[in-house]
PDB file of C-alpha atoms in Angstrom:
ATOM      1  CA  UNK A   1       0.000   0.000   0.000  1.00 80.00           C
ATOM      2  CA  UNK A   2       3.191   2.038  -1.286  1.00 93.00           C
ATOM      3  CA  UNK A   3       1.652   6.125  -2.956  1.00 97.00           C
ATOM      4  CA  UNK A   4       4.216   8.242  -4.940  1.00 98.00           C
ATOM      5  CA  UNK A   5       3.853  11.986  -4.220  1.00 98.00           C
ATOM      6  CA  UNK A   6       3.291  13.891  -7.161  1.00 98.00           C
ATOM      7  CA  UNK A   7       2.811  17.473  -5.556  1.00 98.00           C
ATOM      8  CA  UNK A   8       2.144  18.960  -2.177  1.00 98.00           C
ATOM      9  CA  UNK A   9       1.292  22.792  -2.013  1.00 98.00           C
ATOM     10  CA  UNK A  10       0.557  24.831   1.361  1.00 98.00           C
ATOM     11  CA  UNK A  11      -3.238  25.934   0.959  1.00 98.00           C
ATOM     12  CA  UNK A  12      -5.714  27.388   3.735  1.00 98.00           C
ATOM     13  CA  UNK A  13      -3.045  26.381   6.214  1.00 98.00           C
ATOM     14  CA  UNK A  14      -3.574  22.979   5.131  1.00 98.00           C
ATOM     15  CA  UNK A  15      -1.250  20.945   2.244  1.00 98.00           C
ATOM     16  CA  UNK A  16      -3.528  20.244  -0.899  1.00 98.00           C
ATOM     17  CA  UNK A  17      -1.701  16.949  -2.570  1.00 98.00           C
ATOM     18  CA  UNK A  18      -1.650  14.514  -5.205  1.00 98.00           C
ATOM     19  CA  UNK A  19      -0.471  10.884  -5.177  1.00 98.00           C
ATOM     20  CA  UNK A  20      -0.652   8.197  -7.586  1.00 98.00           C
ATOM     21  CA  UNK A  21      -0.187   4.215  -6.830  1.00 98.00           C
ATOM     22  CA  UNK A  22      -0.257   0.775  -8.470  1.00 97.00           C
ATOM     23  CA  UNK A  23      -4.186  -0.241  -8.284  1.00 98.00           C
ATOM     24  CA  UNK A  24      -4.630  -3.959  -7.347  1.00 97.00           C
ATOM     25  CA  UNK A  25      -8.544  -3.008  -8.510  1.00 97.00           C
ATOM     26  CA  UNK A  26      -7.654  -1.834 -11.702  1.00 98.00           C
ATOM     27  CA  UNK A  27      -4.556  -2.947 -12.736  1.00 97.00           C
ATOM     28  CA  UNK A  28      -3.182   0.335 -13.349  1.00 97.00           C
ATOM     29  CA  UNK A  29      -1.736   3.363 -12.250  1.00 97.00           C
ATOM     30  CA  UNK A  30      -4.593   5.591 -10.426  1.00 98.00           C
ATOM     31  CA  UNK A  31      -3.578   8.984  -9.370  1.00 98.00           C
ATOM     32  CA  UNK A  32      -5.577  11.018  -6.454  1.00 98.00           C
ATOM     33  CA  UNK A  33      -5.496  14.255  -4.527  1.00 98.00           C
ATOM     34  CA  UNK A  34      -6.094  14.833  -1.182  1.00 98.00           C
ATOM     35  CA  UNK A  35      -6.588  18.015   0.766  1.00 98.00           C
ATOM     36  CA  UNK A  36      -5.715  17.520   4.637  1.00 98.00           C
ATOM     37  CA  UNK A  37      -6.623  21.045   6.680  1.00 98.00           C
ATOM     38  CA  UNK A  38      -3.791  22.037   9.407  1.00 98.00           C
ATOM     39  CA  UNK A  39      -4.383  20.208  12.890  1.00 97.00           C
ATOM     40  CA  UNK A  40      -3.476  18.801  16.067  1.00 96.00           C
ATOM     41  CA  UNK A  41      -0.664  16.030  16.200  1.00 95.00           C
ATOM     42  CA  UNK A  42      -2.251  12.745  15.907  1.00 96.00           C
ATOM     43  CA  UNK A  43      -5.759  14.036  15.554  1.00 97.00           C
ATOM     44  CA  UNK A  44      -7.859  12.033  13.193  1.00 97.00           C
ATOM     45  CA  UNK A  45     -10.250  13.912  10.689  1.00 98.00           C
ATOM     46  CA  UNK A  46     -13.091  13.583   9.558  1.00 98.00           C
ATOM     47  CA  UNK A  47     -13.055  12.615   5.656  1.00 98.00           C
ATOM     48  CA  UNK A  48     -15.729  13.942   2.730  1.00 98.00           C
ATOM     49  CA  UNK A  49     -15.394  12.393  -0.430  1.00 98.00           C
ATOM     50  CA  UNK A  50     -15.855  13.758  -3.989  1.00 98.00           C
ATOM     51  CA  UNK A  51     -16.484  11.656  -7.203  1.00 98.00           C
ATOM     52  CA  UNK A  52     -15.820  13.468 -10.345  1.00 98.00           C
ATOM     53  CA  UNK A  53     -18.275  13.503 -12.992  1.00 98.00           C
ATOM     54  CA  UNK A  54     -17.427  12.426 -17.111  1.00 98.00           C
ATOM     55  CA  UNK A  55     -14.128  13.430 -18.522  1.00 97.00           C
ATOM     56  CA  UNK A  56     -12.955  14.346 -15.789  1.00 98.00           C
ATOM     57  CA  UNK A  57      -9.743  13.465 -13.420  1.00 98.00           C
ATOM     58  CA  UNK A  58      -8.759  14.341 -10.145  1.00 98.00           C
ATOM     59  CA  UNK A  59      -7.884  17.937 -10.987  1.00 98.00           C
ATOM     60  CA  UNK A  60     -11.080  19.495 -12.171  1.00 98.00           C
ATOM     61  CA  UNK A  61     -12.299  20.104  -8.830  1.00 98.00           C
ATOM     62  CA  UNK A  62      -8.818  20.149  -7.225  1.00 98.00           C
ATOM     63  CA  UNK A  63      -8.199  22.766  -9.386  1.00 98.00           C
ATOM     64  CA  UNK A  64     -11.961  24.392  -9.725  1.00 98.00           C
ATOM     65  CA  UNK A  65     -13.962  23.102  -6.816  1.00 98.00           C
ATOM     66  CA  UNK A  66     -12.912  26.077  -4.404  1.00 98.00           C
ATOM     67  CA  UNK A  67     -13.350  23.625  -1.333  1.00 98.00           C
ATOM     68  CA  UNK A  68     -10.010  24.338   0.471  1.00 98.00           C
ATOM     69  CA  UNK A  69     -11.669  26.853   2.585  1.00 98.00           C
ATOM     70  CA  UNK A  70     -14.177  25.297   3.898  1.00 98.00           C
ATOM     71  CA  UNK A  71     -12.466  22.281   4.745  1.00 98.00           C
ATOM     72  CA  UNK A  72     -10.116  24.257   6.536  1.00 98.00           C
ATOM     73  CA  UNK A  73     -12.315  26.146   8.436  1.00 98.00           C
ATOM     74  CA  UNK A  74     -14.339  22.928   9.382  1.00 98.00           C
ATOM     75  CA  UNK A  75     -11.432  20.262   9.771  1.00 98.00           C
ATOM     76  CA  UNK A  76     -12.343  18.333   7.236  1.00 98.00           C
ATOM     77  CA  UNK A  77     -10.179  16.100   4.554  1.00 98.00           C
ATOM     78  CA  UNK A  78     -11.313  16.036   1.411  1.00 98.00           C
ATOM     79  CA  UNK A  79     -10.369  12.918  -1.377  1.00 98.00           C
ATOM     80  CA  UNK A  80     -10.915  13.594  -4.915  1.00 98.00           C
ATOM     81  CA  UNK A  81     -10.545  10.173  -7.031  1.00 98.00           C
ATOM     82  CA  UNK A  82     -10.096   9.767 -10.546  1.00 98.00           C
ATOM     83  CA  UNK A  83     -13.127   8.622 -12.652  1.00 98.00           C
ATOM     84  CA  UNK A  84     -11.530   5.039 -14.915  1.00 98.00           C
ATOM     85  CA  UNK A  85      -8.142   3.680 -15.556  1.00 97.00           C
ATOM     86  CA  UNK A  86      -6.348   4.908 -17.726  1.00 97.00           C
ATOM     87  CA  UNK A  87      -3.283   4.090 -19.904  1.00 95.00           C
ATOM     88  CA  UNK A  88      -2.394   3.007 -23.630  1.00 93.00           C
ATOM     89  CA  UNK A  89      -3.485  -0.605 -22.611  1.00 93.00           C
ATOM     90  CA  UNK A  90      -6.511   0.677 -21.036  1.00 96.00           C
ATOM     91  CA  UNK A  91      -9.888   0.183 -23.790  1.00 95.00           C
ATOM     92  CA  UNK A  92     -11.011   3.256 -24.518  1.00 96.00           C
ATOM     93  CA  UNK A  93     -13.775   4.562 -26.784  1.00 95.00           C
ATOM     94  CA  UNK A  94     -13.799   7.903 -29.026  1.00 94.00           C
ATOM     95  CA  UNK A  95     -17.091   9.461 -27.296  1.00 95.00           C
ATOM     96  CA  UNK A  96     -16.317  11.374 -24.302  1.00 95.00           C
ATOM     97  CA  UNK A  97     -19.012   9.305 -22.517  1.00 96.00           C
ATOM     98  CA  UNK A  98     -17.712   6.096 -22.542  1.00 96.00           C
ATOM     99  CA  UNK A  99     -14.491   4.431 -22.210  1.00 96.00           C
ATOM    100  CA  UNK A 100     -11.333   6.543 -20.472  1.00 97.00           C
ATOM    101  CA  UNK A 101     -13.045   8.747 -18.464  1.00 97.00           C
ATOM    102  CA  UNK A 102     -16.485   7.392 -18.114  1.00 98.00           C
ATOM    103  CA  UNK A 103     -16.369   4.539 -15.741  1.00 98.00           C
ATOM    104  CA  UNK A 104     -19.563   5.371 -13.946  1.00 98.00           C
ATOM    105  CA  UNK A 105     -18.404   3.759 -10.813  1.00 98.00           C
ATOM    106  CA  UNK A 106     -19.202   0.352 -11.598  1.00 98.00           C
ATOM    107  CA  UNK A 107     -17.630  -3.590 -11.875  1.00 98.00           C
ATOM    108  CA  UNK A 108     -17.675  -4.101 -15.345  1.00 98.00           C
ATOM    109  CA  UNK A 109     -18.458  -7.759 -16.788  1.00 98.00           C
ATOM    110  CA  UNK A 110     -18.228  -6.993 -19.988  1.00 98.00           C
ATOM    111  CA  UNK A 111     -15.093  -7.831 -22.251  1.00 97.00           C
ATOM    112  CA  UNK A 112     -12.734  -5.686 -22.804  1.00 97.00           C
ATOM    113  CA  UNK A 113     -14.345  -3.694 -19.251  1.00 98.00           C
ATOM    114  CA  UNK A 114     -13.933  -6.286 -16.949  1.00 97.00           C
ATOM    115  CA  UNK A 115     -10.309  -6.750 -16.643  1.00 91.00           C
ATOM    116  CA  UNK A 116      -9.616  -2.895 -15.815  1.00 95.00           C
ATOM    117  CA  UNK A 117     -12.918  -1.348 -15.161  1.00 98.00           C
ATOM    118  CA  UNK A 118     -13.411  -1.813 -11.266  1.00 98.00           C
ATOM    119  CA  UNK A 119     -14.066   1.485 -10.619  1.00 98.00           C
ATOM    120  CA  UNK A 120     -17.030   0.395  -7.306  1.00 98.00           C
ATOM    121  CA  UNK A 121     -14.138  -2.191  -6.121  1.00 98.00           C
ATOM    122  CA  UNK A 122     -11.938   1.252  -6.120  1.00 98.00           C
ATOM    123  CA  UNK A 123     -13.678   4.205  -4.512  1.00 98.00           C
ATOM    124  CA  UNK A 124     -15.473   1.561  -1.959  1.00 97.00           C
ATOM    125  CA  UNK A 125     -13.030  -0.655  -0.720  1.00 97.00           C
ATOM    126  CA  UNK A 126      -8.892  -0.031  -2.246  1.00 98.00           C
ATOM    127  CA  UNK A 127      -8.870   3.108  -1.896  1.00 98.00           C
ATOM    128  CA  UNK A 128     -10.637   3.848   1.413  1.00 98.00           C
ATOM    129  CA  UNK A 129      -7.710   1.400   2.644  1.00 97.00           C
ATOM    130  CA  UNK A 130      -4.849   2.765   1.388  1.00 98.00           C
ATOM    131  CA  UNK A 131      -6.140   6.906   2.588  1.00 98.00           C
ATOM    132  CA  UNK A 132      -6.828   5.440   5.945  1.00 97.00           C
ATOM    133  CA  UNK A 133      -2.892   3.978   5.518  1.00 97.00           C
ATOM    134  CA  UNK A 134      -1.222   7.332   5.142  1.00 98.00           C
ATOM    135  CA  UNK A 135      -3.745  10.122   6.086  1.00 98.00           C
ATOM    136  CA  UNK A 136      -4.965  11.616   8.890  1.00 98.00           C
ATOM    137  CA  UNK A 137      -8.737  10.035   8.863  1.00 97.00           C
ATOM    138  CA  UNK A 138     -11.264   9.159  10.919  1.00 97.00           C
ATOM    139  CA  UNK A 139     -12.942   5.816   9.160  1.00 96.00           C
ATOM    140  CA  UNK A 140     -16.005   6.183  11.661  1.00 97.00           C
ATOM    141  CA  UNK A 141     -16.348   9.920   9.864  1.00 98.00           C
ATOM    142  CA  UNK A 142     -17.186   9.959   6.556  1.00 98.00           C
ATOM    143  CA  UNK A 143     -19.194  11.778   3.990  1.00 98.00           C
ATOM    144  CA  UNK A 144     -19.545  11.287   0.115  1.00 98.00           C
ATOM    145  CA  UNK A 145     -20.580  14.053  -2.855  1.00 98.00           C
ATOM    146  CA  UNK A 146     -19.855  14.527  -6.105  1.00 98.00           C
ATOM    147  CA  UNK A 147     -21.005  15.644  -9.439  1.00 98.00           C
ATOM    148  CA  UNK A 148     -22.838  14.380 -12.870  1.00 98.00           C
ATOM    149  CA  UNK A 149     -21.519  10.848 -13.396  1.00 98.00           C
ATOM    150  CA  UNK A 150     -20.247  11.111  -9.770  1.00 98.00           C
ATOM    151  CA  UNK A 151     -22.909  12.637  -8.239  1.00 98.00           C
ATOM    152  CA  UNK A 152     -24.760   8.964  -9.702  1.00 98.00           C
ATOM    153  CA  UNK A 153     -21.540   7.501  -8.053  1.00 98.00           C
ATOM    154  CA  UNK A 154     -22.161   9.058  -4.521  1.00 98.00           C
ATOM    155  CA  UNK A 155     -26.026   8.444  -4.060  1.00 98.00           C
ATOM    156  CA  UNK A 156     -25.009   4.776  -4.981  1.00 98.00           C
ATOM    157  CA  UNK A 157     -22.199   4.322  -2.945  1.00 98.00           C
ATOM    158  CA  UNK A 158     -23.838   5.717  -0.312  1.00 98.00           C
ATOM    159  CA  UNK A 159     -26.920   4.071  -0.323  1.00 98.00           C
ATOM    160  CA  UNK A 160     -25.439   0.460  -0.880  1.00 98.00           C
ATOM    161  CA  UNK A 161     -23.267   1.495   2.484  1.00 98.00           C
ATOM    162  CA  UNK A 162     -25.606   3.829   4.749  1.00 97.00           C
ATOM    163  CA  UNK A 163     -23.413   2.462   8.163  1.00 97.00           C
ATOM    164  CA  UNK A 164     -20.022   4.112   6.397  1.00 97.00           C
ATOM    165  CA  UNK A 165     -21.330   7.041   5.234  1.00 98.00           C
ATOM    166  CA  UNK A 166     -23.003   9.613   7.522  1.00 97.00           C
ATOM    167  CA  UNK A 167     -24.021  11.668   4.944  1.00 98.00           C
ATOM    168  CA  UNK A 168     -24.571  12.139   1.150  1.00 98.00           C
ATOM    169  CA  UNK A 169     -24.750  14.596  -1.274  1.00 98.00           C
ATOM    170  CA  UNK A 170     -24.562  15.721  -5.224  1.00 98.00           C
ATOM    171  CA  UNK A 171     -24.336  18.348  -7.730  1.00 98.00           C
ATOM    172  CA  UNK A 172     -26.791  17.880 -10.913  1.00 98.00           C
ATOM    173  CA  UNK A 173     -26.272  14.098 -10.271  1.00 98.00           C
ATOM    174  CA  UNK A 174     -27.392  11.262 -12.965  1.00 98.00           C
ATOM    175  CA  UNK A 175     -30.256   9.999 -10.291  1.00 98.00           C
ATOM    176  CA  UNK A 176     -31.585   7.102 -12.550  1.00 98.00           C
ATOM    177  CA  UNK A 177     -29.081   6.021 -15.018  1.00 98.00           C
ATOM    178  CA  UNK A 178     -31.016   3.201 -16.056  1.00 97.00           C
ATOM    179  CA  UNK A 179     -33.700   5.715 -17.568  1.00 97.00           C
ATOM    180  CA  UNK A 180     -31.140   8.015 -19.471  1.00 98.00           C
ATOM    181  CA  UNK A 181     -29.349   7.608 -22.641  1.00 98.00           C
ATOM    182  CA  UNK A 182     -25.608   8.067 -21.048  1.00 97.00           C
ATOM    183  CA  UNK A 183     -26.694   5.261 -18.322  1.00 97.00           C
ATOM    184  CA  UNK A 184     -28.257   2.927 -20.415  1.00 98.00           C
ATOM    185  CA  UNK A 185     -25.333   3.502 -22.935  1.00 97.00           C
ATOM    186  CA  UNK A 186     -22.925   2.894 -20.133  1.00 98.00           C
ATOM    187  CA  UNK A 187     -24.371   0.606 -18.041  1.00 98.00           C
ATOM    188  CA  UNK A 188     -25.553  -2.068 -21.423  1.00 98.00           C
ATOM    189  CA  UNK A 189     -21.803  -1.729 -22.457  1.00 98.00           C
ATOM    190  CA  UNK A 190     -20.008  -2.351 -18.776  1.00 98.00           C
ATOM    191  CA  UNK A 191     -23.014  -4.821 -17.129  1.00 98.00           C
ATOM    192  CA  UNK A 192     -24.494  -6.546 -20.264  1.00 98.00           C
ATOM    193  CA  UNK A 193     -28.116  -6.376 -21.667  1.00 96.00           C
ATOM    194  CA  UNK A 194     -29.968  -7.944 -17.953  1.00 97.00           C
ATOM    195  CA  UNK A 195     -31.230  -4.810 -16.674  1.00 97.00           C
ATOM    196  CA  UNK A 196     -31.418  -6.516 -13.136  1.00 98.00           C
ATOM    197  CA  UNK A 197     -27.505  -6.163 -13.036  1.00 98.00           C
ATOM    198  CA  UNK A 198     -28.154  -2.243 -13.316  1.00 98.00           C
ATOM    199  CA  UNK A 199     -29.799  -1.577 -10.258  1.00 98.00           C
ATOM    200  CA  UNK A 200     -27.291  -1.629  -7.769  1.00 98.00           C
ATOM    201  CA  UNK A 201     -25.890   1.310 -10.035  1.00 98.00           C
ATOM    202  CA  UNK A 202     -29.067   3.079  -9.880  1.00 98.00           C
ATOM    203  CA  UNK A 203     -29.922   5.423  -6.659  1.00 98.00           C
ATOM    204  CA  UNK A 204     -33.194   5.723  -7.796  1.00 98.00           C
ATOM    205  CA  UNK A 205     -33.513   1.696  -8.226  1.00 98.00           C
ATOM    206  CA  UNK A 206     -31.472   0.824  -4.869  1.00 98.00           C
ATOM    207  CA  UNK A 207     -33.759   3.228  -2.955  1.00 98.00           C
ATOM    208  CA  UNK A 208     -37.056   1.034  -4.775  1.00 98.00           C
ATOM    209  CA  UNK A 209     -35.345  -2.005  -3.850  1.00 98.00           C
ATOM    210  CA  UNK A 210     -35.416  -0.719  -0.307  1.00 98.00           C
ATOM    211  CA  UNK A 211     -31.980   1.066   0.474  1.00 98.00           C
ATOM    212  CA  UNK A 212     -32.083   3.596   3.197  1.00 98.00           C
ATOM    213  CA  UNK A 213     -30.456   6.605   4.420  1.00 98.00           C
ATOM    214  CA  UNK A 214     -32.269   9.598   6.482  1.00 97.00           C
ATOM    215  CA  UNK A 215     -31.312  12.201   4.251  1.00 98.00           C
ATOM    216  CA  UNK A 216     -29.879  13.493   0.507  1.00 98.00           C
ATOM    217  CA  UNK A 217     -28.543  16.877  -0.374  1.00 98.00           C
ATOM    218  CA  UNK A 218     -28.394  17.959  -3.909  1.00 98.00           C
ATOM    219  CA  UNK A 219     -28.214  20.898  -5.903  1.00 98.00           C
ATOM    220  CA  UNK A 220     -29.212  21.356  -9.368  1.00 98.00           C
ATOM    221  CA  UNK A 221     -28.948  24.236 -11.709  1.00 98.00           C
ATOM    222  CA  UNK A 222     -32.120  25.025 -13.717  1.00 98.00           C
ATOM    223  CA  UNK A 223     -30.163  26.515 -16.742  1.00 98.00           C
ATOM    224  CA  UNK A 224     -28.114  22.866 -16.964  1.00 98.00           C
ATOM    225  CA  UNK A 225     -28.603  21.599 -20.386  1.00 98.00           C
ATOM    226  CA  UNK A 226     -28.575  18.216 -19.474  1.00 98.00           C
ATOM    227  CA  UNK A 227     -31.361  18.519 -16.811  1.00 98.00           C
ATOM    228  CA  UNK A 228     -34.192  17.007 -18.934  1.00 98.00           C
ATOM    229  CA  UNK A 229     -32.785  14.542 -20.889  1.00 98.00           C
ATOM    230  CA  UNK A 230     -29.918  12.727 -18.480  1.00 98.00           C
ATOM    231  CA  UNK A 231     -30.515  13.882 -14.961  1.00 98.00           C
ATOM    232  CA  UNK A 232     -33.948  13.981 -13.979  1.00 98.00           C
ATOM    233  CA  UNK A 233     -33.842  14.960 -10.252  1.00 98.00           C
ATOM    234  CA  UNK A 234     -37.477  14.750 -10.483  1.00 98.00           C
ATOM    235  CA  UNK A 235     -37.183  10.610 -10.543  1.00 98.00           C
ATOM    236  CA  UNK A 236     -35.050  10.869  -7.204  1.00 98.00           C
ATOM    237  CA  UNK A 237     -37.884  12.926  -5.481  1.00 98.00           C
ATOM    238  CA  UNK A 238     -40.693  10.784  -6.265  1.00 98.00           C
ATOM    239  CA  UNK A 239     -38.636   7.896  -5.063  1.00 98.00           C
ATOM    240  CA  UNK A 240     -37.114   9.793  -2.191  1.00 98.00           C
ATOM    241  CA  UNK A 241     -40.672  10.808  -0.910  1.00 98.00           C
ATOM    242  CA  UNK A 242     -42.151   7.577  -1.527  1.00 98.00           C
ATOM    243  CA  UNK A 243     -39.130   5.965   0.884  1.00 98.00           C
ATOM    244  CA  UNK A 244     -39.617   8.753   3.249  1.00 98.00           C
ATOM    245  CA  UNK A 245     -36.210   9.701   2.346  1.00 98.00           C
ATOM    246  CA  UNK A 246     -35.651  13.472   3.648  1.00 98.00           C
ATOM    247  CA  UNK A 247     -34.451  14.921   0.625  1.00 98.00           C
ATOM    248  CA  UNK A 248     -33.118  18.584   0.115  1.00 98.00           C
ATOM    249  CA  UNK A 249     -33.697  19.336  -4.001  1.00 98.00           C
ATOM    250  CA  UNK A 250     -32.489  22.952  -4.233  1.00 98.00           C
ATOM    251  CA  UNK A 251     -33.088  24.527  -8.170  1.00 98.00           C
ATOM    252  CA  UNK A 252     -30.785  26.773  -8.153  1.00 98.00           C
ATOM    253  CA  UNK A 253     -31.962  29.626 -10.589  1.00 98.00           C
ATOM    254  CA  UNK A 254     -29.698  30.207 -13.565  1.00 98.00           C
ATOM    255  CA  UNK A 255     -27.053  28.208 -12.836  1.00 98.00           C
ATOM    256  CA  UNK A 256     -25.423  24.877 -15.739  1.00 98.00           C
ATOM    257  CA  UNK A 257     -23.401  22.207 -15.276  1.00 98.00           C
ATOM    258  CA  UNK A 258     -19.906  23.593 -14.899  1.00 98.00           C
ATOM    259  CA  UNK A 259     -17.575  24.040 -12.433  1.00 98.00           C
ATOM    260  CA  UNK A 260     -18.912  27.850 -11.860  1.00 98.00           C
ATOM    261  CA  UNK A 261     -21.825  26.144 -10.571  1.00 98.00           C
ATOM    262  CA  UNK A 262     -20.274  23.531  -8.374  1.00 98.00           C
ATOM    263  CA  UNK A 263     -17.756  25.918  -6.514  1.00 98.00           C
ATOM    264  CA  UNK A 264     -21.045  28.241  -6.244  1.00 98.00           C
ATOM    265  CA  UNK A 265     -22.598  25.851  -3.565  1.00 98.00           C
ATOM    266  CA  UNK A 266     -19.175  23.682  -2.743  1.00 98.00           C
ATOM    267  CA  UNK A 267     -19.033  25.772   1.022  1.00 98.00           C
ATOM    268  CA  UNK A 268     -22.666  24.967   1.333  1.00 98.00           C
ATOM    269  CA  UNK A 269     -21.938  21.399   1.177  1.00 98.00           C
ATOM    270  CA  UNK A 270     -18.821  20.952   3.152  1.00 98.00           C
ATOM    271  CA  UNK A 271     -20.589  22.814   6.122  1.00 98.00           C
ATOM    272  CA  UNK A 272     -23.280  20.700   5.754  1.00 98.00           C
ATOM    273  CA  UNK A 273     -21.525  17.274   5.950  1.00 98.00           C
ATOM    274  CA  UNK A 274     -19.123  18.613   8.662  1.00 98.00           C
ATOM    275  CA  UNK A 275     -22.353  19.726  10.860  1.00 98.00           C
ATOM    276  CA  UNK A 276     -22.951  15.549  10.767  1.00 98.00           C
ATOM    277  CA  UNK A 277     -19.725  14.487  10.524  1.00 97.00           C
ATOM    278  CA  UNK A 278     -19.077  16.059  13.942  1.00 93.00           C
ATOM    279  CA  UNK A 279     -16.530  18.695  12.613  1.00 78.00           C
TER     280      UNK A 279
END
């Protein structure tokens, strides 16, 4: 559970870095930042999570997602993953929503996904382990978000483990990928044509199929062009109130899908997670 430093910079008082390690999930070199706020000698912190959303790596929102702050002022670490393998031997596909890039958080089964594709064995179990090896972290503290493609990624981890995470948010998440063309593209390619194998991947499916948590925060921009068509938050509402799921839908007037709307509402969520993370 060797990382490589790529970069450490002084931020908020804190040290914003990135690492990269040999994945035993993916077979492949994955490369991750971490921001860990100034503290105490041998405190342990609580953690808040962030899954990035298609096309993305590591550094959008290191580099975008004006979080430092917060997380300073609150104590809280924050992890930013990357979203597939990558790599020349790596399959890849030419749209940007597939393929390098695009791994939607899931196990592939699918040839040639299944060999390098692990993203859920990633984010859930490797590398958890290996943060918890060299960081600061309280395991019994933490939080997930994210955005798009990892906003999907967040309400599903979370939901398939409500005991590790004490809370869970998004920005403009995919809600039911198995009702919109880039999940049902995704999800046929990486899980196969049985539909049944798409519902852990689904938040709006797990929460039918009875998963639980006592509450969701997500923002959504109103002027986000991909609102109608691939999001839906309106799907994760119905389902929400049906489970008596408390769930906070803010429209946020005006705002897209880009990173000017994300950092908009970033302090927002990092204050809320810390509030019951215990920060």
């Amino acid at each position: 559970m060797t990382i490589e430093t790529v970069s450490q910079n002084k931020a908020h008082g804190g040290v914003q870095g990135v690492y990269r390690h040999r994945s035993t999930a993916t077979g492949t070199d994955m490369t991750f930042a971490v921001f860990v706020p100034a503290h105490e000698k041998g405190a342990r912190l609580p953690v808040l999570w962030y899954l990035s959303g298609l096309t993305c790596t590591h550094a959008n929102v290191t580099e975008k997602g004006e979080y430092r702050a917060a997380c300073a002022a609150h104590g809280v670490v924050f992890v930013a993953p990357d979203t597939s393998p990558r790599g020349e031997d790596v399959p890849d596909d030419e749209a940007y929503d597939f393929g390098q890039g695009a791994g939607f958080y899931v196990d592939a089964t699918q040839s040639p996904w299944a060999t390098g594709f692990r993203m859920k064995s990633y984010v859930e179990d490797e590398l958890p382990a290996l943060v918890a090896a060299h960081f600061p972290i309280d395991p019994g503290r933490q939080a997930i978000t994210g955005h798009s493609m990892g906003g999907h990624g967040a309400l599903t981890i979370g939901l398939r483990n409500p005991a590790r995470f004490r809370s869970i948010s998004a920005f403009a998440p995919i809600v039911a990928p198995g009702r919109v063309p880039w999940g049902e593209k995704a999800l046929a390619a990486y899980l196969g044509d049985d539909r049944t194998a798409w519902r852990p991947y689904d938040a709006c499916a797990l929460i039918e199929d009875g998963a639980r948590v006592p509450e969701m925060l997500v923002d959504q921009g109103d002027a986000d062009p991909f609102l109608a068509e691939q999001l839906r938050p309106e799907l994760l509402r119905v389902a929400c109130d049906e489970a008596g799921i408390a769930l906070t839908l803010r429209m946020q007037p005006g705002y897209d899908h880009s990173y000017y709307f994300i950092s908009s509402f970033m302090a927002d969520h990092v204050a809320w997670h810390a509030e019951r993370l215990g920060a």
